[in-house]
């Protein structure tokens, strides 16, 4: 039996019951490729933990990258539970459940959906300023070869915080800018994952947010802002 993505994440976090953990151990023993991928995730998480020691501590414990990761997992579980309840209430049977799960999967696989979720989590958070030297060290340690997020003071935007976090594709980082009116712009970077899934230049609207995304040869990037106020033209981010 193949474990679900939720079970694999719980396995990495040592949150499975003994019976489920034995099932995952058996699956990994019979599927060396899956075992190696999980081992890569574990190595990425360990590198992330070590890297965090060089960063300033978040003022709010709820904004710690691992707390954010737990919150994202909890959100996915709540959405799945809500979907299952709706399917049962509507009597949709197997077909309805299958269609709804397909909808959830499609949402999760939209380009740079993790960047959009990061915006929703961090855009209203109090700033925890990071110096240029700290930002440079973070990128040198985890995103070597990537372009540093630029200063945007000329556009009325001040860099107010940066966070390192874990994603399924590996360590990611967000840099948050805010103007005098309190509007936020989020810069997001992460690797393309084991399948090296690079993105064409594009943009999409997600509720009230606009996500603009692009890739270079090594990383995926996104800018997320309110869709009716993009805040900054593409100039400072020449790749888009």
XYZ file of N, CA and C in Angstrom, residues 98-206:
327
model
N -14.162 12.096 -5.782
C -13.041 12.096 -6.711
C -12.879 13.460 -7.367
N -14.004 14.072 -7.765
C -13.935 15.376 -8.413
C -13.412 16.427 -7.449
N -13.862 16.371 -6.192
C -13.404 17.369 -5.226
C -11.933 17.210 -4.899
N -11.465 15.974 -4.753
C -10.045 15.756 -4.505
C -9.222 16.253 -5.688
N -9.731 16.073 -6.907
C -9.024 16.585 -8.079
C -8.925 18.108 -8.019
N -10.009 18.752 -7.542
C -9.991 20.200 -7.402
C -8.925 20.637 -6.396
N -8.842 19.955 -5.254
C -7.852 20.291 -4.236
C -6.439 20.096 -4.764
N -6.230 19.003 -5.509
C -4.891 18.746 -6.057
C -4.513 19.836 -7.053
N -5.495 20.230 -7.909
C -5.220 21.267 -8.896
C -4.836 22.576 -8.197
N -5.516 22.897 -7.083
C -5.190 24.114 -6.336
C -3.768 24.050 -5.801
N -3.400 22.918 -5.221
C -2.079 22.781 -4.614
C -0.959 22.841 -5.642
N -1.251 22.486 -6.908
C -0.211 22.440 -7.923
C -0.207 23.681 -8.820
N -0.984 24.711 -8.469
C -0.906 25.962 -9.208
C 0.490 26.552 -9.062
N 0.982 27.267 -10.089
C 2.352 27.792 -10.016
C 2.583 28.633 -8.767
N 3.607 28.279 -8.016
C 4.061 29.007 -6.826
C 2.932 29.233 -5.822
N 2.086 28.208 -5.633
C 1.024 28.326 -4.637
C 1.597 28.495 -3.236
N 2.799 27.925 -2.994
C 3.418 28.093 -1.680
C 3.777 29.554 -1.414
N 4.125 30.303 -2.471
C 4.408 31.727 -2.306
C 3.145 32.495 -1.921
N 2.017 32.135 -2.544
C 0.746 32.789 -2.218
C 0.361 32.502 -0.769
N 0.521 31.241 -0.339
C 0.200 30.892 1.040
C 1.131 31.611 2.020
N 2.397 31.755 1.649
C 3.340 32.483 2.507
C 2.907 33.936 2.662
N 2.417 34.546 1.570
C 1.930 35.926 1.656
C 0.780 36.019 2.657
N -0.145 35.066 2.569
C -1.300 35.118 3.470
C -0.878 34.964 4.934
N 0.191 34.203 5.172
C 0.656 33.999 6.541
C 1.476 35.173 7.062
N 2.294 35.793 6.203
C 3.282 36.743 6.674
C 2.947 38.206 6.405
N 2.047 38.521 5.472
C 1.899 39.904 5.013
C 1.466 40.857 6.121
N 0.737 40.354 7.118
C 0.289 41.213 8.212
C 1.124 41.032 9.474
N 2.175 40.235 9.378
C 3.006 39.977 10.557
C 3.856 41.198 10.877
N 4.164 41.431 12.155
C 5.068 42.537 12.497
C 6.447 42.285 11.916
N 7.094 43.350 11.507
C 8.401 43.216 10.871
C 9.477 42.778 11.850
N 10.449 42.038 11.357
C 11.626 41.624 12.123
C 12.809 41.882 11.211
N 13.261 43.130 11.213
C 14.189 43.621 10.197
C 15.418 42.737 10.072
N 15.889 42.612 8.835
C 17.101 41.833 8.545
C 18.054 42.736 7.779
N 19.309 42.725 8.167
C 20.291 43.591 7.522
C 20.689 43.023 6.170
N 21.338 43.868 5.356
C 21.825 43.411 4.059
C 22.854 42.297 4.237
N 23.682 42.407 5.264
C 24.692 41.370 5.503
C 24.044 40.039 5.851
N 23.001 40.069 6.687
C 22.298 38.834 7.046
C 21.605 38.232 5.840
N 20.993 39.086 5.012
C 20.313 38.588 3.817
C 21.312 37.965 2.846
N 22.472 38.606 2.685
C 23.508 38.072 1.808
C 23.994 36.719 2.321
N 24.189 36.603 3.635
C 24.638 35.331 4.207
C 23.594 34.244 4.008
N 22.312 34.587 4.178
C 21.247 33.602 3.980
C 21.257 33.067 2.549
N 21.382 33.969 1.577
C 21.369 33.542 0.174
C 22.644 32.771 -0.180
N 23.780 33.183 0.356
C 25.010 32.451 0.073
C 24.958 31.030 0.627
N 24.288 30.849 1.767
C 24.217 29.538 2.401
C 23.209 28.614 1.721
N 22.088 29.162 1.260
C 20.991 28.312 0.803
C 20.601 28.509 -0.661
N 20.998 29.636 -1.277
C 20.561 29.921 -2.649
C 21.734 30.481 -3.447
N 22.850 29.770 -3.405
C 24.065 30.242 -4.060
C 23.809 30.417 -5.558
N 24.198 31.573 -6.074
C 24.005 31.878 -7.488
C 22.729 32.637 -7.788
N 21.827 32.734 -6.813
C 20.576 33.467 -7.023
C 20.815 34.963 -6.854
N 19.988 35.763 -7.514
C 20.076 37.211 -7.375
C 19.452 37.647 -6.056
N 20.126 38.551 -5.364
C 19.593 39.069 -4.106
C 18.377 39.949 -4.375
N 17.376 39.905 -3.507
C 16.245 40.832 -3.644
C 16.753 42.268 -3.568
N 16.291 43.135 -4.455
C 16.849 44.490 -4.491
C 16.255 45.390 -3.415
N 16.914 46.518 -3.197
C 16.330 47.584 -2.398
C 15.237 48.249 -3.240
N 14.093 48.550 -2.631
C 12.968 49.133 -3.369
C 12.524 50.454 -2.753
N 13.459 51.137 -2.087
C 13.104 52.401 -1.452
C 12.581 53.410 -2.459
N 13.090 53.373 -3.700
C 12.639 54.315 -4.717
C 11.175 54.102 -5.085
N 10.641 52.937 -4.760
C 9.234 52.646 -5.031
C 8.380 52.777 -3.767
N 8.973 53.352 -2.732
C 8.231 53.526 -1.496
C 8.073 52.260 -0.694
N 8.912 51.271 -0.950
C 8.816 49.983 -0.269
C 10.077 49.742 0.560
N 9.878 49.394 1.822
C 10.993 49.079 2.708
C 10.999 47.585 3.011
N 12.186 46.995 3.015
C 12.317 45.589 3.371
C 12.166 45.472 4.892
N 11.156 44.721 5.322
C 10.848 44.684 6.758
C 11.180 43.348 7.411
N 11.296 42.272 6.651
C 11.620 40.983 7.276
C 12.015 39.974 6.218
N 12.589 38.875 6.670
C 12.918 37.738 5.810
C 12.779 36.475 6.648
N 12.346 35.409 6.014
C 12.173 34.138 6.719
C 12.667 32.997 5.837
N 13.329 32.031 6.462
C 13.707 30.787 5.818
C 12.695 29.728 6.219
N 12.243 28.907 5.279
C 11.220 27.914 5.581
C 11.455 26.653 4.767
N 10.737 25.593 5.113
C 10.856 24.324 4.410
C 9.669 24.143 3.488
N 9.928 23.631 2.272
C 8.866 23.237 1.358
C 9.167 21.820 0.871
N 8.230 21.230 0.157
C 8.444 19.885 -0.381
C 9.597 19.861 -1.366
N 9.905 21.004 -1.984
C 10.987 21.064 -2.975
C 12.338 21.392 -2.347
N 12.356 21.754 -1.078
C 13.607 22.095 -0.414
C 13.482 23.430 0.308
N 14.592 23.935 0.890
C 14.544 25.202 1.617
C 14.074 26.336 0.720
N 13.210 27.181 1.249
C 12.705 28.353 0.532
C 12.894 29.568 1.427
N 12.784 30.750 0.833
C 12.878 31.979 1.607
C 11.890 32.993 1.061
N 11.370 33.809 1.965
C 10.557 34.933 1.553
C 11.164 36.199 2.129
N 11.068 37.285 1.360
C 11.486 38.607 1.802
C 10.270 39.512 1.679
N 9.915 40.181 2.771
C 8.693 40.986 2.810
C 9.045 42.466 2.755
N 8.358 43.176 1.844
C 8.467 44.627 1.737
C 7.120 45.240 2.135
N 7.140 46.471 2.649
C 5.892 47.150 2.985
C 6.043 48.641 2.720
N 4.961 49.272 2.226
C 4.992 50.711 2.003
C 4.375 51.441 3.189
N 4.309 52.783 3.111
C 3.827 53.577 4.237
C 2.347 53.347 4.506
N 1.603 52.853 3.511
C 0.183 52.561 3.702
C -0.047 51.171 4.282
N 1.030 50.432 4.502
C 0.905 49.101 5.084
C 0.711 47.992 4.076
N 0.698 48.319 2.766
C 0.562 47.273 1.754
C 1.862 46.479 1.648
N 1.728 45.191 1.418
C 2.898 44.303 1.431
C 3.170 43.719 0.055
N 4.440 43.545 -0.238
C 4.919 42.831 -1.422
C 5.832 41.728 -0.933
N 5.632 40.516 -1.405
C 6.444 39.382 -0.964
C 7.259 38.834 -2.127
N 8.557 38.710 -1.886
C 9.490 38.077 -2.826
C 9.758 36.668 -2.306
N 9.634 35.659 -3.172
C 9.738 34.265 -2.749
C 10.694 33.526 -3.673
N 11.548 32.692 -3.094
C 12.499 31.894 -3.877
C 12.555 30.490 -3.307
N 12.621 29.515 -4.188
C 12.825 28.126 -3.778
C 13.419 27.346 -4.941
N 14.003 26.175 -4.675
C 14.524 25.346 -5.764
C 13.376 24.725 -6.554
N 13.652 24.224 -7.748
C 12.593 23.641 -8.581
C 12.203 22.226 -8.187
N 12.835 21.662 -7.171
C 12.456 20.333 -6.709
C 13.209 19.223 -7.417
N 13.024 17.979 -6.955
C 13.763 16.845 -7.522
C 13.542 16.662 -9.017
N 12.362 17.036 -9.507
C 12.083 16.883 -10.942
C 12.521 18.100 -11.752
N 13.151 19.056 -11.113
C 13.671 20.258 -11.770
C 12.571 20.937 -12.592
N 11.466 21.207 -11.912
C 10.301 21.804 -12.573
C 10.454 23.319 -12.606
N 10.996 23.844 -13.707
C 11.148 25.283 -13.882
C 9.872 25.867 -14.478
N 9.676 27.168 -14.263
C 8.424 27.813 -14.650
C 8.636 28.788 -15.801
N 7.703 28.844 -16.749
C 7.742 29.928 -17.729
C 7.334 31.231 -17.046
N 7.753 32.349 -17.611
C 7.337 33.634 -17.058
C 5.826 33.775 -17.160
N 5.175 34.157 -16.071
C 3.727 34.274 -16.115
C 3.180 34.917 -14.862
N 1.873 34.999 -14.781
C 1.223 35.531 -13.596
C -0.176 34.941 -13.495
N -0.726 34.953 -12.289
C -2.084 34.471 -12.070
C -2.675 35.190 -10.866
N -4.002 35.293 -10.867
C -4.699 35.897 -9.745
C -5.257 34.797 -8.871
N -5.105 34.962 -7.561
C -5.605 33.985 -6.592
C -6.397 34.762 -5.546
